Structures are given as structure tokens and as C-alpha cells.
GROMACS .gro file of C-alpha atoms in nm:
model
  307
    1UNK     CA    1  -2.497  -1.876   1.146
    2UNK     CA    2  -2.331  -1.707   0.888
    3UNK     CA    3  -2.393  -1.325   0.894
    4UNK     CA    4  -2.258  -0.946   0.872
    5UNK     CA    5  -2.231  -0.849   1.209
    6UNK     CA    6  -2.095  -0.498   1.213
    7UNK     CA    7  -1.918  -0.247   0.951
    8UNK     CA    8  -1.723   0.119   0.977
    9UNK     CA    9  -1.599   0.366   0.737
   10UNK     CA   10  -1.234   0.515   0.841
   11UNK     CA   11  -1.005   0.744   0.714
   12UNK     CA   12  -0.721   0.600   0.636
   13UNK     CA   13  -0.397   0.839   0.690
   14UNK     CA   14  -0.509   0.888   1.102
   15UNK     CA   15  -0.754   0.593   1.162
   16UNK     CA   16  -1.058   0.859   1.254
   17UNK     CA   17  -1.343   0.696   1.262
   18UNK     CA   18  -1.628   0.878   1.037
   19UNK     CA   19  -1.936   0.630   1.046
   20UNK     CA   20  -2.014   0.288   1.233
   21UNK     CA   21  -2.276   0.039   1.303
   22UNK     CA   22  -2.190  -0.051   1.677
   23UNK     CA   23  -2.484  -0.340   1.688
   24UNK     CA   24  -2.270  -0.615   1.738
   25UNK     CA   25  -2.312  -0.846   2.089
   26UNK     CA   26  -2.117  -0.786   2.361
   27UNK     CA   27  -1.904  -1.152   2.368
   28UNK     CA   28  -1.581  -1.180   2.487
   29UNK     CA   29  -1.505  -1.324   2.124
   30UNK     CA   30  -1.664  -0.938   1.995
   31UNK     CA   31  -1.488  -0.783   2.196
   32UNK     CA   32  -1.136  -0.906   2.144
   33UNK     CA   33  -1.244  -0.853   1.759
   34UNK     CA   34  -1.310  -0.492   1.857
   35UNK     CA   35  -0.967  -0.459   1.981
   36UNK     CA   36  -0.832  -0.559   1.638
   37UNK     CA   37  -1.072  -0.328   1.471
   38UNK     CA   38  -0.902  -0.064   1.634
   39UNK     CA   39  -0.561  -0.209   1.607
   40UNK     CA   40  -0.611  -0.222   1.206
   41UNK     CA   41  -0.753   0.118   1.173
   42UNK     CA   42  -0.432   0.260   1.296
   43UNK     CA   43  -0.230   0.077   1.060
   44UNK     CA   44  -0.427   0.085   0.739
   45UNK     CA   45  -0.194   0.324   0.559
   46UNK     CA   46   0.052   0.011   0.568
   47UNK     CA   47  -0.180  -0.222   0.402
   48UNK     CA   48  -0.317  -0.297   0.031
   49UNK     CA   49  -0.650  -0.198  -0.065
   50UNK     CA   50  -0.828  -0.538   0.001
   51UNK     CA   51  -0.754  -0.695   0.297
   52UNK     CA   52  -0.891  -1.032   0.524
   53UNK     CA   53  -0.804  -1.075   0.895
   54UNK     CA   54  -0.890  -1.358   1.027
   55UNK     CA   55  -0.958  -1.395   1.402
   56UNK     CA   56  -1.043  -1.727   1.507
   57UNK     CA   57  -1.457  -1.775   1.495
   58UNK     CA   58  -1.438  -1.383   1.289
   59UNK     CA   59  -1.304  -1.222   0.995
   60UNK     CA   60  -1.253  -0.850   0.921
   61UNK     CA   61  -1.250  -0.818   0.564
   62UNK     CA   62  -1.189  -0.417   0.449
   63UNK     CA   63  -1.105  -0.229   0.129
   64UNK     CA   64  -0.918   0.130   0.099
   65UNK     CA   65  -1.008   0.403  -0.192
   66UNK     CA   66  -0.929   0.746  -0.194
   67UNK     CA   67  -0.801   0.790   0.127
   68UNK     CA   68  -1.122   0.591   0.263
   69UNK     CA   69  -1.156   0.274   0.445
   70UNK     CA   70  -1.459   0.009   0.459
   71UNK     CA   71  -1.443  -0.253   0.701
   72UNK     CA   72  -1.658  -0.524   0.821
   73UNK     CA   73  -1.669  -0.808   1.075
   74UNK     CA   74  -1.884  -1.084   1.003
   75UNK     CA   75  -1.820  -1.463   1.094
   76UNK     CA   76  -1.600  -1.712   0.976
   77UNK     CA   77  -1.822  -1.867   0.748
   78UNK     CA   78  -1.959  -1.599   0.548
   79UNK     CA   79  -1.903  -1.563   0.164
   80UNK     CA   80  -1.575  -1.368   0.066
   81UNK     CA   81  -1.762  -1.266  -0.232
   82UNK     CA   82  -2.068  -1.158  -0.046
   83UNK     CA   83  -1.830  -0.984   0.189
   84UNK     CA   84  -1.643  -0.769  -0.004
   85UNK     CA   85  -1.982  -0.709  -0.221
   86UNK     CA   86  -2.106  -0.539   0.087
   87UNK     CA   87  -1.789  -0.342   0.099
   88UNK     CA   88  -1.806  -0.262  -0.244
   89UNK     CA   89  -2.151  -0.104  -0.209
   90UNK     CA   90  -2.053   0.086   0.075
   91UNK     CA   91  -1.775   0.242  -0.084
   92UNK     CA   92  -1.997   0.303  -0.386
   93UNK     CA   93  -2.257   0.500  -0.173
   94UNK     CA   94  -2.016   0.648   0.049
   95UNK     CA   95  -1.813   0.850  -0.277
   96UNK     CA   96  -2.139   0.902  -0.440
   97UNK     CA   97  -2.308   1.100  -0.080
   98UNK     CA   98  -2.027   1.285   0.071
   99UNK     CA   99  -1.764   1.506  -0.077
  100UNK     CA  100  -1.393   1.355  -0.064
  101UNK     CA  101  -1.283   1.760   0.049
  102UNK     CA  102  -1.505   1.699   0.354
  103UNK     CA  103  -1.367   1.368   0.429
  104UNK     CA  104  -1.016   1.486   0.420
  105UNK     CA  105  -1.108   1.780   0.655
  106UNK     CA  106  -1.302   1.654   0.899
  107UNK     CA  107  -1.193   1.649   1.282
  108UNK     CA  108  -1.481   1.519   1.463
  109UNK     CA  109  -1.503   1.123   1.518
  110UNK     CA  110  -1.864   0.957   1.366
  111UNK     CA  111  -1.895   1.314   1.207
  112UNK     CA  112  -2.120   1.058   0.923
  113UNK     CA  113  -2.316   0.883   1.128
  114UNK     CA  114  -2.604   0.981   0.966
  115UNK     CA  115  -2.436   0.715   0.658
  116UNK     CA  116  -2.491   0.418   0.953
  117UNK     CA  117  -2.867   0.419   0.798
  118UNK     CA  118  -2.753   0.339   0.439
  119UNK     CA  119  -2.484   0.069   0.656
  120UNK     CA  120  -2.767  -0.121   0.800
  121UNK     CA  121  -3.010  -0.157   0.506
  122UNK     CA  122  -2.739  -0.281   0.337
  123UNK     CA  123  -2.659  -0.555   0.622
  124UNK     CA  124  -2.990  -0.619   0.652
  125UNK     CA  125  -2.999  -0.725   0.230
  126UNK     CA  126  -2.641  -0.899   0.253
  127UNK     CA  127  -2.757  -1.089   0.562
  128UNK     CA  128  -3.044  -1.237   0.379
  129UNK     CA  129  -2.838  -1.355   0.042
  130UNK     CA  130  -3.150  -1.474  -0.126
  131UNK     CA  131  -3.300  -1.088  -0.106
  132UNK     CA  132  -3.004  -0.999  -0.324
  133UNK     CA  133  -3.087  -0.931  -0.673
  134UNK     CA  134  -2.690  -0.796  -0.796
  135UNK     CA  135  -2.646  -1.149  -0.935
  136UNK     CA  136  -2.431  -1.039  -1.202
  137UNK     CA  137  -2.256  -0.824  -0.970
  138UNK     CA  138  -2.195  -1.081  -0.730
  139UNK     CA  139  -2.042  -1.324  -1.049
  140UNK     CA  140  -1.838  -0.984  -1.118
  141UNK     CA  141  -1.672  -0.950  -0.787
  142UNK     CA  142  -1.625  -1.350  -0.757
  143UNK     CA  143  -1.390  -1.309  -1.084
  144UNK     CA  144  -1.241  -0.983  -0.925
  145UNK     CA  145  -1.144  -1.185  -0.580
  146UNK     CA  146  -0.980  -1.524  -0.807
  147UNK     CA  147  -0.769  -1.306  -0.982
  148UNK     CA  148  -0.692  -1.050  -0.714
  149UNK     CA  149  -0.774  -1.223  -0.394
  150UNK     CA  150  -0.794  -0.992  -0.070
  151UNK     CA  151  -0.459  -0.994   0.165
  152UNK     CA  152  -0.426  -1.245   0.426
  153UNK     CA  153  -0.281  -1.032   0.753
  154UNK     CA  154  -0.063  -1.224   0.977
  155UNK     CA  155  -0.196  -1.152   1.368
  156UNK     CA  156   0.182  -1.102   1.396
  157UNK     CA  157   0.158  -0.790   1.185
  158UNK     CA  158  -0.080  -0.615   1.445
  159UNK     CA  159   0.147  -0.618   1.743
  160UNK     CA  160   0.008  -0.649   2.059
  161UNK     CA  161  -0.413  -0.511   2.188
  162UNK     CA  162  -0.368  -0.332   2.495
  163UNK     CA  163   0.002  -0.462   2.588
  164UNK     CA  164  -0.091  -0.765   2.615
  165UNK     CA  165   0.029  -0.959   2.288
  166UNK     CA  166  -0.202  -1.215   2.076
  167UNK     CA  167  -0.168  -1.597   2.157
  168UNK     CA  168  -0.212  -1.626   1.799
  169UNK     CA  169   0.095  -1.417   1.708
  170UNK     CA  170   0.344  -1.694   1.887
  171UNK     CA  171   0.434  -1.841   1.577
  172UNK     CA  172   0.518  -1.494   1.404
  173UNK     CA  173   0.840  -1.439   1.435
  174UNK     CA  174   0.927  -1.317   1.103
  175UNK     CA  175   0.647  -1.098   1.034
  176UNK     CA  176   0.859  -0.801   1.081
  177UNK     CA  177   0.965  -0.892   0.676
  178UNK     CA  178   0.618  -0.962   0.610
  179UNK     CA  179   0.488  -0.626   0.696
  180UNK     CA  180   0.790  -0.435   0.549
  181UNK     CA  181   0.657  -0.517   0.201
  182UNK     CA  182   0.339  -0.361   0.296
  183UNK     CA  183   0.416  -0.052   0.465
  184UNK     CA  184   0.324   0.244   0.277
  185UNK     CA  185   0.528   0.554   0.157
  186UNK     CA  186   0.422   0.956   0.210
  187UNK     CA  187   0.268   1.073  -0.077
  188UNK     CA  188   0.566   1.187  -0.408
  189UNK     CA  189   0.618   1.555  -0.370
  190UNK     CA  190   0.705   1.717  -0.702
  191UNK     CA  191   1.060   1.671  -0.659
  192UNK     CA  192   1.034   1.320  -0.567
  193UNK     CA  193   0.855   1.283  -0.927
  194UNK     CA  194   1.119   1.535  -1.119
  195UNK     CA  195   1.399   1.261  -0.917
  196UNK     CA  196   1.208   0.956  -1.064
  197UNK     CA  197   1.181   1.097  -1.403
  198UNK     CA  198   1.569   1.205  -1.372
  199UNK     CA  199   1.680   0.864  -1.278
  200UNK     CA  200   1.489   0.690  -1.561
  201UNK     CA  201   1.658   0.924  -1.796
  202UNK     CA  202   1.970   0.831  -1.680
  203UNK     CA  203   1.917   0.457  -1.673
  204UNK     CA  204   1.839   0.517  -2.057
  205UNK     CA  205   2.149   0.717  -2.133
  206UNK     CA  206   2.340   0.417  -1.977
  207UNK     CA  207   2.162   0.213  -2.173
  208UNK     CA  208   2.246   0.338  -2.508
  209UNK     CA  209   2.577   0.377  -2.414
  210UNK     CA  210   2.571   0.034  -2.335
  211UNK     CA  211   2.457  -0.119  -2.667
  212UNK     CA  212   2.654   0.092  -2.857
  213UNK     CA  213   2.959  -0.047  -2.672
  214UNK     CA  214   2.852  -0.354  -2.716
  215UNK     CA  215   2.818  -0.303  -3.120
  216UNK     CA  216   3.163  -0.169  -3.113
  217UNK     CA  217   3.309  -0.459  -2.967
  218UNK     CA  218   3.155  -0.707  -3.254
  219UNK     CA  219   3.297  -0.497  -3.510
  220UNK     CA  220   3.627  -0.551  -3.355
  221UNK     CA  221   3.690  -0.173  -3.284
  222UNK     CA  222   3.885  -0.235  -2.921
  223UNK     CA  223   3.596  -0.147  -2.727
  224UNK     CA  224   3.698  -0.240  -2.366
  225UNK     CA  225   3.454  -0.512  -2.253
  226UNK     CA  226   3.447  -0.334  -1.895
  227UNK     CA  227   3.283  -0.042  -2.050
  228UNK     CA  228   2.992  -0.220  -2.113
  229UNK     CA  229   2.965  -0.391  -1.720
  230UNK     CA  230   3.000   0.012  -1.624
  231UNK     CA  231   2.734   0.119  -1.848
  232UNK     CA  232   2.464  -0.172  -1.794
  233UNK     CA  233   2.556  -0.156  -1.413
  234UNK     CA  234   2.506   0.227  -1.409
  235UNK     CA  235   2.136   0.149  -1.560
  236UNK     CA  236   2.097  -0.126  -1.277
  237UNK     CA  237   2.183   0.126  -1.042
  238UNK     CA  238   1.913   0.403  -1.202
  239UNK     CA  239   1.618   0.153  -1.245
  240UNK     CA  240   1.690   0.044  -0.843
  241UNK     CA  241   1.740   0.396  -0.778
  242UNK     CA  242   1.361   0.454  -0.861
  243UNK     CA  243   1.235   0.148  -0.739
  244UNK     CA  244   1.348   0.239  -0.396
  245UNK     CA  245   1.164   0.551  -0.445
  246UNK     CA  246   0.872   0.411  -0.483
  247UNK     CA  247   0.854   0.086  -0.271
  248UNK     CA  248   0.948   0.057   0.088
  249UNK     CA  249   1.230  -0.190   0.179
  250UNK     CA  250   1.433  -0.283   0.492
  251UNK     CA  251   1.764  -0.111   0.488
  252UNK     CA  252   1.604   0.172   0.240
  253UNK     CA  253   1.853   0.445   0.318
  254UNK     CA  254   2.117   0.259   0.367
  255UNK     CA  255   2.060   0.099  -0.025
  256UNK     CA  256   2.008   0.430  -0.163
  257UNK     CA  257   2.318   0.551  -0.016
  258UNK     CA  258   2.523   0.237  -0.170
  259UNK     CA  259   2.321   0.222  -0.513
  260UNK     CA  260   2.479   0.619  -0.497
  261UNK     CA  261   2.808   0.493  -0.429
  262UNK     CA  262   2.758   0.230  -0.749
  263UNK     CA  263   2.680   0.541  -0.972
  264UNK     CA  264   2.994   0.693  -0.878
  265UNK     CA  265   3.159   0.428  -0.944
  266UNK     CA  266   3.047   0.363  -1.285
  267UNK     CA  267   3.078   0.722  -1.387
  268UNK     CA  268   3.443   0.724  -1.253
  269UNK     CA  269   3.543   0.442  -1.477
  270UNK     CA  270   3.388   0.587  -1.771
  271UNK     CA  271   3.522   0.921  -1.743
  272UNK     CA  272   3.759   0.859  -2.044
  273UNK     CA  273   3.399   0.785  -2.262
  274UNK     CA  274   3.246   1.145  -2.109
  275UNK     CA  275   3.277   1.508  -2.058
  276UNK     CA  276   3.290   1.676  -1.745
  277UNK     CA  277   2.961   1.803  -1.804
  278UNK     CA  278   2.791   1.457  -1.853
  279UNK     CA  279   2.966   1.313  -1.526
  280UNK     CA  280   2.874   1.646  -1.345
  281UNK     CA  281   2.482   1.546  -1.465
  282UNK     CA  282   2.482   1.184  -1.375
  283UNK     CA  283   2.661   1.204  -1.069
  284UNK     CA  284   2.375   1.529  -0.908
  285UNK     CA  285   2.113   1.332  -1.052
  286UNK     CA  286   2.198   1.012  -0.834
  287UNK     CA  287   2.271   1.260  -0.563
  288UNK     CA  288   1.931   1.461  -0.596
  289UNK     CA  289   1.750   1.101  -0.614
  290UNK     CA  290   1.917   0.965  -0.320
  291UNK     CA  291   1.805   1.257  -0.129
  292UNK     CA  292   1.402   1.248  -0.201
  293UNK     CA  293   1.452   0.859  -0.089
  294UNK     CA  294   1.561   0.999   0.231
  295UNK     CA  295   1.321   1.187   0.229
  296UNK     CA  296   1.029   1.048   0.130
  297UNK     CA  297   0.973   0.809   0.426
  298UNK     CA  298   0.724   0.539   0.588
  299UNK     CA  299   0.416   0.696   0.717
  300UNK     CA  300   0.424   0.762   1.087
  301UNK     CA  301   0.207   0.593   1.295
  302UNK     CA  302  -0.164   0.723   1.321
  303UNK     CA  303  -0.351   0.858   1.635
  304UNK     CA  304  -0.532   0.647   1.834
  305UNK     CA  305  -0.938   0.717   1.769
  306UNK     CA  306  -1.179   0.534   1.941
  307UNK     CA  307  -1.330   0.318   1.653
   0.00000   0.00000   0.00000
């Protein structure tokens, strides 16, 4: 029988758990599911905002907004667009109730239980599809999901439940590039967005430079044709400069550092085309971006709440 079986609301930069139907049976298939309930709540900083796990004869379907996660675990067979419906009018209610400041501050697991009556009315409706009466709502989200369809996760990105690792995580090898992609940054300081802005403004500069060299060479004015590889590769280096700033990537540092050492590069061949003073500025900008990549690194992992 298809059916909703439980749903939680989380916060997603520790995992804490701030409201929860726990009416679910007490199956050994439940509660390895509950295992990976917990598993994903520590990790859903690293993931998008709509997500599907499947795990076997269950799915945990969730979606993230500001700072807040909805999850659900129903079985197999149940409607993806009924599914993240649900979720949708969770999140809806959630916002709408409770203040995001208290959210953010709270300390106490379950300190929402109170929203677990809103959670099971709602099940109750969504677990009896021909009560529902959102029809255009439902023909909404079905368009939302085929165009943007939730995130399959990989078993392989959850690791192991208790130190004992998945049997469905054998075949997994590789999800260690999977997951990179995924994994979330700290929030941008103000400096990180002063580097990014920097950067771009520098990738411009190079840019101009660049198709004014370029216009000099057709008009047969000796323009040396390795000025223009220097200027467009100095804009390469900008534009990846702020792309590592803002994605994660294996080997982050370690690019930023060489992308830095491409800058130089440029700027030391072109030194004949610039003043001291324009070197001096593209040079500490790379340097000043390089150092907010550093900086501004993966989120660390998130405490273990009993969800």
C-alpha cells in the first residue's frame, strides 16, 4: 500500500531535530530507514534543496529553504508529485507559524512539536489522494519536478549507519566525486563578496585589453599575437578565480593557488603593456581572492541529534 508513513522538520546547518511524527512501525525495514534519516540529517548542508533517497521497499524524499529541512519517508510506490506536495505544504505552514529568528536560535531538540499536529492532518489528507482538492497545485508541482526533478542520492554518499557500512553502497566506489559536487560552502563573508566582485573586474579589464589587441593586430600595427593569449588567459584565470569561490571542487586550494600562479604569469608578460600600478592591482587582487577561497571552506560536519 502506497502511503506517507512518517515526516520531520530539521535544521539544516547542525541536523537538530525541531518537529517529528514518530508513528511509523517498528520493522526491521523502518528501522534501518531510521538510521538513514539520521544519517541524512547530518549531511543536509551538502545536498540540493530537493532531494530522493531511495532505500530498497522506502524512499525519503526532503526539500531545504531557509536554513529549514522537510523530510518524509513513505514507500516505494508513492507519487513523487504527491510527495514533495506534502513537503511543499509543510514548508508552507512551517514559514508561515514560526519565526525563522527562533528557528535559527533554538537549542532544544522537538522544541516544535506542537507543529507534529499540522504534520499529521496533512498525512492523513495526502494518504487519502482522492480527499485532496489542490488539483491545480498538484499539476503545478508535477511541471516543477519534470523540469527540476528532485536529486537521486547514491547510498554510497551516506557512508556507513552505525559502523557498519550499507550492502547497497558495494558498488559505490566513486561516489567520493559524486558528493564533491554537492558539498556545500560557509556562507560569503563581505570580503569573500568584495573578492568576487574584484576578480570579475579584473577578468573585464583583461578582456578589453584583449580585444583591443586583437583589433590592433588586424590593422597590421605589430601587435604581438602572445599579448592577446596573456590577456584572454588572465580573464580565464579571473572568471575560474570566482567560480572556485563559489562552488566546491576537489583539489580547491590547491587550484586557487595555481590559477594565482597563472595571474602572475600573465601580468609578468604584459608588464611592457602596464604600469606598475596596474600590475601592483591585478596581482593583490588575485592574491586577496585566493585567500577568501582558502578561506571560505566546506561546512564541517554537523552534531549528531537524535532525529
Amino acid at each position: 500500500m502506497s502511503m506517507i508513513l512518517s515526516a520531520s522538520v530539521i535544521r539544516v546547518r547542525d541536523g537538530l531535530p525541531l518537529s517529528a511524527s514518530t508513528d511509523y512501525e517498528q520493522s526491521t525495514g523502518m528501522q534501518e530507514c531510521r538510521k538513514y534519516f539520521k544519517m541524512l540529517s547530518r549531511k543536509l548542508a551538502q545536498f540540493p534543496d530537493r532531494c530522493t533517497l531511495k532505500t530498497g521497499r522506502y524512499n525519503i524524499n526532503f526539500i531545504s529553504s531557509l536554513g529549514v529541512s522537510y523530510m518524509m519517508l513513505c514507500s516505494e510506490n508513492y507519487p513523487n508529485v504527491l510527495a514533495f506536495s506534502f513537503l511543499d505544504e509543510l514548508q508552507k505552514e512551517f514559514i508561515t507559524t514560526y519565526n525563522m529568528m527562533k528557528t535559527n536560535t533554538a537549542v532544544r531538540p522537538y522544541c516544535f512539536i506542537e507543529f507534529d499536529n499540522f504534520i499529521q492532518r496533512t498525512k492523513q489528507r495526502y494518504n487519502n489522494p482522492r480527499s485532496l482538492s489542490t488539483k491545480i497545485n498538484l499539476s503545478d508541482m508535477q511541471m516543477e519536478i519534470k523540469l527540476r526533478p528532485p536529486y537521486q542520492i547514491p547510498m554510497c554518499e551516506l557512508g556507513s549507519a552505525n559502523g557498519v557500512t550499507s550492502a547497497f553502497s558495494v558498488d559505490c566506489k566513486g561516489a567520493g566525486k559524486i558528493s564533491s559536487a554537492h558539498q556545500r560552502l560557509e556562507p560569503a563573508t563581505l570580503s569573500g563578496i568584495v573578492a568576487f566582485i574584484l576578480s570579475l573586474l579584473c577578468g573585464a579589464l583583461n578582456l578589453i585589453r584583449g580585444f583591443h589587441a586583437i583589433e590592433s593586430l588586424l590593422q597590421s600595427d605589430g601587435e604581438d599575437l602572445n599579448y592577446i593569449i596573456a590577456f584572454f588567459l588572465g580573464t580565464a584565470a579571473c572568471l575560474y578565480q570566482c567560480y572556485l569561490l563559489v562552488y566546491y571542487t576537489s583539489w580547491r586550494n590547491v587550484k586557487s593557488f595555481l590559477t594565482f600562479g597563472l595571474i602572475c604569469l600573465c601580468n609578468m608578460y604584459l608588464y611592457e603593456l602596464r604600469n606598475l600600478w596596474q600590475l601592483f592591482f591585478h596581482v593583490t587582487v588575485g592574491a586577496f581572492v585566493t585567500l577568501q577561497i582558502w578561506l571560505r571552506q566546506a561546512q564541517g560536519k554537523a552534531p549528531d541529534h537524535d532525529v
